[in-house]
């Protein structure tokens, strides 16, 4: 149809059908004169989950419209095909933050370790949401080569990035993360301190015991609760006195976790 809104509405209706026969019309629509139609076509291809769409979507990563590029990157994240890794890594350098953020998410879904260095480089991105998404993606990959970049992210100016970095380090579970995470137990943001305690519990390195014993007196009950749980994960008798004292904490959740932790130490 000559009217772009009619074409877009028709595409939307066809996508709802999810019939394989609409694959070719959707691929053709990626070259439509209207960016709204191209964006709708990329969305439609993501719904079909047909791996034949990978190559035309990779070509569409160079679309002049940022909304289209973002939709294309999202579509590739749904297809999860290794062939898209190089194109998605290139999209990490897009001029638009939303596209870079979506590309980082997509690479996290693919979990291809080839992308780890490119994601680590995003620790210096000007946009905090991009940095946070890159950190999350590195955590998804669980690649020890990302330790240095994630450790750097623990000192990010944005607390959400620091929190996500602590979580990612907990997923990777590398002993090299212990010292930086211990430092994060003193972060000014309670959510970061809580996540650092969780990560130390995941890593289960007893070098963290003394710092966690101190942190069980944190002013935040959520942090104290997570610290108690982490000490239970480490199962070190040096924590017994601190956990016993925590049985009298003002927070019932902290008392419960302390009791659980003491039970873990007795096993």
Short mmCIF file of N, CA, C and O in Angstrom, two decimals, residues 80-140:
data_model
loop_
_atom_site.label_atom_id
_atom_site.label_comp_id
_atom_site.label_asym_id
_atom_site.label_seq_id
_atom_site.Cartn_x
_atom_site.Cartn_y
_atom_site.Cartn_z
N UNK A 80 19.25 -15.70 19.20
CA UNK A 80 20.38 -16.32 19.90
C UNK A 80 21.23 -17.21 18.99
O UNK A 80 21.49 -18.37 19.29
N UNK A 81 21.66 -16.63 17.88
CA UNK A 81 22.48 -17.37 16.92
C UNK A 81 23.91 -16.84 16.98
O UNK A 81 24.14 -15.63 16.91
N UNK A 82 24.91 -17.73 17.11
CA UNK A 82 26.31 -17.28 17.20
C UNK A 82 26.78 -16.43 16.02
O UNK A 82 27.72 -15.65 16.16
N UNK A 83 26.12 -16.57 14.87
CA UNK A 83 26.52 -15.78 13.70
C UNK A 83 26.34 -14.28 13.92
O UNK A 83 26.94 -13.48 13.21
N UNK A 84 25.53 -13.91 14.89
CA UNK A 84 25.25 -12.49 15.10
C UNK A 84 26.24 -11.81 16.04
O UNK A 84 26.17 -10.59 16.24
N UNK A 85 27.17 -12.57 16.61
CA UNK A 85 28.08 -12.01 17.62
C UNK A 85 28.89 -10.84 17.08
O UNK A 85 28.97 -9.77 17.71
N UNK A 86 29.49 -11.01 15.91
CA UNK A 86 30.34 -9.93 15.37
C UNK A 86 29.53 -8.66 15.12
O UNK A 86 29.97 -7.55 15.44
N UNK A 87 28.34 -8.82 14.56
CA UNK A 87 27.49 -7.66 14.30
C UNK A 87 27.06 -6.97 15.58
O UNK A 87 27.03 -5.73 15.66
N UNK A 88 26.75 -7.75 16.59
CA UNK A 88 26.33 -7.18 17.88
C UNK A 88 27.50 -6.48 18.57
O UNK A 88 27.31 -5.44 19.22
N UNK A 89 28.70 -7.03 18.44
CA UNK A 89 29.86 -6.36 19.02
C UNK A 89 30.09 -5.02 18.34
O UNK A 89 30.45 -4.03 18.99
N UNK A 90 29.86 -4.98 17.03
CA UNK A 90 29.99 -3.71 16.32
C UNK A 90 28.93 -2.71 16.82
O UNK A 90 29.21 -1.51 16.94
N UNK A 91 27.74 -3.23 17.16
CA UNK A 91 26.66 -2.37 17.64
C UNK A 91 26.97 -1.78 19.02
O UNK A 91 26.35 -0.79 19.43
N UNK A 92 27.94 -2.37 19.73
CA UNK A 92 28.35 -1.80 21.02
C UNK A 92 28.98 -0.41 20.83
O UNK A 92 29.09 0.35 21.79
N UNK A 93 29.38 -0.11 19.61
CA UNK A 93 29.96 1.19 19.32
C UNK A 93 28.97 2.16 18.70
O UNK A 93 29.38 3.23 18.21
N UNK A 94 27.68 1.83 18.72
CA UNK A 94 26.66 2.69 18.13
C UNK A 94 26.65 4.06 18.80
O UNK A 94 26.99 4.20 19.98
N UNK A 95 26.26 5.07 18.06
CA UNK A 95 26.25 6.44 18.61
C UNK A 95 25.10 6.66 19.59
O UNK A 95 25.13 7.62 20.37
N UNK A 96 24.11 5.76 19.58
CA UNK A 96 22.92 5.92 20.43
C UNK A 96 23.00 4.98 21.63
O UNK A 96 23.13 3.76 21.45
N UNK A 97 22.90 5.50 22.85
CA UNK A 97 23.03 4.65 24.05
C UNK A 97 22.05 3.49 24.11
O UNK A 97 22.41 2.39 24.53
N UNK A 98 20.79 3.71 23.69
CA UNK A 98 19.79 2.64 23.77
C UNK A 98 20.19 1.45 22.90
O UNK A 98 19.92 0.29 23.25
N UNK A 99 20.82 1.72 21.76
CA UNK A 99 21.27 0.63 20.88
C UNK A 99 22.43 -0.11 21.53
O UNK A 99 22.48 -1.35 21.52
N UNK A 100 23.36 0.63 22.11
CA UNK A 100 24.50 -0.02 22.78
C UNK A 100 24.01 -0.88 23.95
O UNK A 100 24.49 -2.00 24.15
N UNK A 101 23.06 -0.35 24.70
CA UNK A 101 22.51 -1.09 25.84
C UNK A 101 21.85 -2.39 25.39
O UNK A 101 22.05 -3.46 25.98
N UNK A 102 21.05 -2.31 24.31
CA UNK A 102 20.36 -3.49 23.79
C UNK A 102 21.35 -4.50 23.24
O UNK A 102 21.17 -5.71 23.38
N UNK A 103 22.43 -3.99 22.62
CA UNK A 103 23.46 -4.89 22.08
C UNK A 103 24.16 -5.64 23.21
O UNK A 103 24.46 -6.84 23.10
N UNK A 104 24.43 -4.95 24.31
CA UNK A 104 25.06 -5.60 25.47
C UNK A 104 24.14 -6.68 26.02
O UNK A 104 24.58 -7.79 26.36
N UNK A 105 22.84 -6.37 26.11
CA UNK A 105 21.87 -7.36 26.58
C UNK A 105 21.87 -8.59 25.67
O UNK A 105 21.88 -9.74 26.14
N UNK A 106 21.86 -8.35 24.35
CA UNK A 106 21.83 -9.45 23.39
C UNK A 106 23.05 -10.34 23.53
O UNK A 106 22.95 -11.57 23.50
N UNK A 107 24.22 -9.74 23.71
CA UNK A 107 25.44 -10.54 23.87
C UNK A 107 25.42 -11.33 25.17
O UNK A 107 25.95 -12.44 25.24
N UNK A 108 24.79 -10.77 26.19
CA UNK A 108 24.63 -11.52 27.43
C UNK A 108 23.75 -12.74 27.25
O UNK A 108 23.97 -13.79 27.86
N UNK A 109 22.73 -12.62 26.38
CA UNK A 109 21.85 -13.76 26.09
C UNK A 109 22.61 -14.85 25.32
O UNK A 109 22.40 -16.04 25.54
N UNK A 110 23.49 -14.43 24.42
CA UNK A 110 24.25 -15.39 23.63
C UNK A 110 25.33 -16.10 24.44
O UNK A 110 25.70 -17.24 24.16
N UNK A 111 25.87 -15.40 25.44
CA UNK A 111 26.91 -15.96 26.33
C UNK A 111 28.13 -16.47 25.55
O UNK A 111 28.72 -17.50 25.89
N UNK A 112 28.48 -15.74 24.50
CA UNK A 112 29.65 -16.10 23.71
C UNK A 112 30.85 -15.33 24.27
O UNK A 112 30.87 -14.09 24.24
N UNK A 113 31.84 -16.05 24.75
CA UNK A 113 32.96 -15.41 25.46
C UNK A 113 33.84 -14.55 24.56
O UNK A 113 34.65 -13.77 25.05
N UNK A 114 33.66 -14.66 23.25
CA UNK A 114 34.40 -13.79 22.35
C UNK A 114 34.05 -12.32 22.58
O UNK A 114 34.83 -11.43 22.27
N UNK A 115 32.85 -12.09 23.12
CA UNK A 115 32.39 -10.71 23.31
C UNK A 115 32.86 -10.09 24.62
O UNK A 115 32.66 -8.90 24.84
N UNK A 116 33.48 -10.89 25.48
CA UNK A 116 33.86 -10.39 26.81
C UNK A 116 34.75 -9.15 26.76
O UNK A 116 34.49 -8.17 27.47
N UNK A 117 35.81 -9.12 25.94
CA UNK A 117 36.65 -7.91 25.92
C UNK A 117 35.90 -6.66 25.46
O UNK A 117 36.10 -5.57 26.01
N UNK A 118 35.03 -6.81 24.46
CA UNK A 118 34.26 -5.67 23.97
C UNK A 118 33.29 -5.16 25.04
O UNK A 118 33.09 -3.95 25.19
N UNK A 119 32.70 -6.08 25.78
CA UNK A 119 31.79 -5.68 26.86
C UNK A 119 32.56 -5.02 28.00
O UNK A 119 32.09 -4.04 28.59
N UNK A 120 33.74 -5.55 28.32
CA UNK A 120 34.56 -4.96 29.37
C UNK A 120 34.94 -3.52 29.02
O UNK A 120 35.04 -2.65 29.90
N UNK A 121 35.14 -3.27 27.72
CA UNK A 121 35.51 -1.92 27.28
C UNK A 121 34.39 -0.92 27.55
O UNK A 121 34.63 0.29 27.67
N UNK A 122 33.15 -1.42 27.67
CA UNK A 122 32.01 -0.53 27.94
C UNK A 122 31.99 -0.01 29.38
O UNK A 122 31.15 0.81 29.72
N UNK A 123 32.91 -0.49 30.21
CA UNK A 123 32.99 0.04 31.57
C UNK A 123 33.30 1.54 31.57
O UNK A 123 33.08 2.24 32.55
N UNK A 124 33.79 2.03 30.42
CA UNK A 124 34.12 3.45 30.30
C UNK A 124 33.06 4.21 29.52
O UNK A 124 33.26 5.38 29.19
N UNK A 125 31.92 3.56 29.22
CA UNK A 125 30.87 4.22 28.46
C UNK A 125 30.31 5.41 29.26
O UNK A 125 30.22 5.36 30.49
N UNK A 126 29.92 6.44 28.56
CA UNK A 126 29.40 7.65 29.23
C UNK A 126 28.02 7.43 29.83
O UNK A 126 27.62 8.15 30.75
N UNK A 127 27.29 6.42 29.35
CA UNK A 127 25.92 6.19 29.81
C UNK A 127 25.88 5.10 30.89
O UNK A 127 26.35 3.98 30.67
N UNK A 128 25.30 5.42 32.03
CA UNK A 128 25.28 4.48 33.16
C UNK A 128 24.46 3.23 32.85
O UNK A 128 24.80 2.13 33.27
N UNK A 129 23.35 3.38 32.11
CA UNK A 129 22.53 2.22 31.77
C UNK A 129 23.29 1.25 30.87
O UNK A 129 23.13 0.03 30.99
N UNK A 130 24.10 1.79 29.98
CA UNK A 130 24.93 0.95 29.12
C UNK A 130 25.95 0.19 29.96
O UNK A 130 26.15 -1.02 29.78
N UNK A 131 26.60 0.89 30.87
CA UNK A 131 27.60 0.23 31.72
C UNK A 131 26.95 -0.87 32.56
O UNK A 131 27.50 -1.98 32.69
N UNK A 132 25.78 -0.59 33.10
CA UNK A 132 25.09 -1.58 33.93
C UNK A 132 24.74 -2.82 33.12
O UNK A 132 24.90 -3.96 33.58
N UNK A 133 24.24 -2.61 31.90
CA UNK A 133 23.87 -3.75 31.06
C UNK A 133 25.08 -4.56 30.63
O UNK A 133 25.04 -5.79 30.54
N UNK A 134 26.20 -3.87 30.38
CA UNK A 134 27.44 -4.57 30.03
C UNK A 134 27.92 -5.44 31.19
O UNK A 134 28.36 -6.58 31.00
N UNK A 135 27.82 -4.90 32.39
CA UNK A 135 28.21 -5.66 33.59
C UNK A 135 27.33 -6.89 33.75
O UNK A 135 27.81 -7.99 34.05
N UNK A 136 26.03 -6.71 33.56
CA UNK A 136 25.11 -7.84 33.67
C UNK A 136 25.46 -8.92 32.64
O UNK A 136 25.47 -10.12 32.96
N UNK A 137 25.76 -8.50 31.42
CA UNK A 137 26.10 -9.45 30.36
C UNK A 137 27.37 -10.23 30.71
O UNK A 137 27.44 -11.45 30.49
N UNK A 138 28.35 -9.56 31.27
CA UNK A 138 29.59 -10.25 31.67
C UNK A 138 29.31 -11.27 32.76
O UNK A 138 29.91 -12.35 32.79
N UNK A 139 28.40 -10.94 33.66
CA UNK A 139 28.02 -11.90 34.69
C UNK A 139 27.34 -13.12 34.09
O UNK A 139 27.54 -14.25 34.56
N UNK A 140 26.53 -12.90 33.04
CA UNK A 140 25.86 -14.02 32.37
C UNK A 140 26.86 -14.98 31.74
O UNK A 140 26.65 -16.19 31.71
#
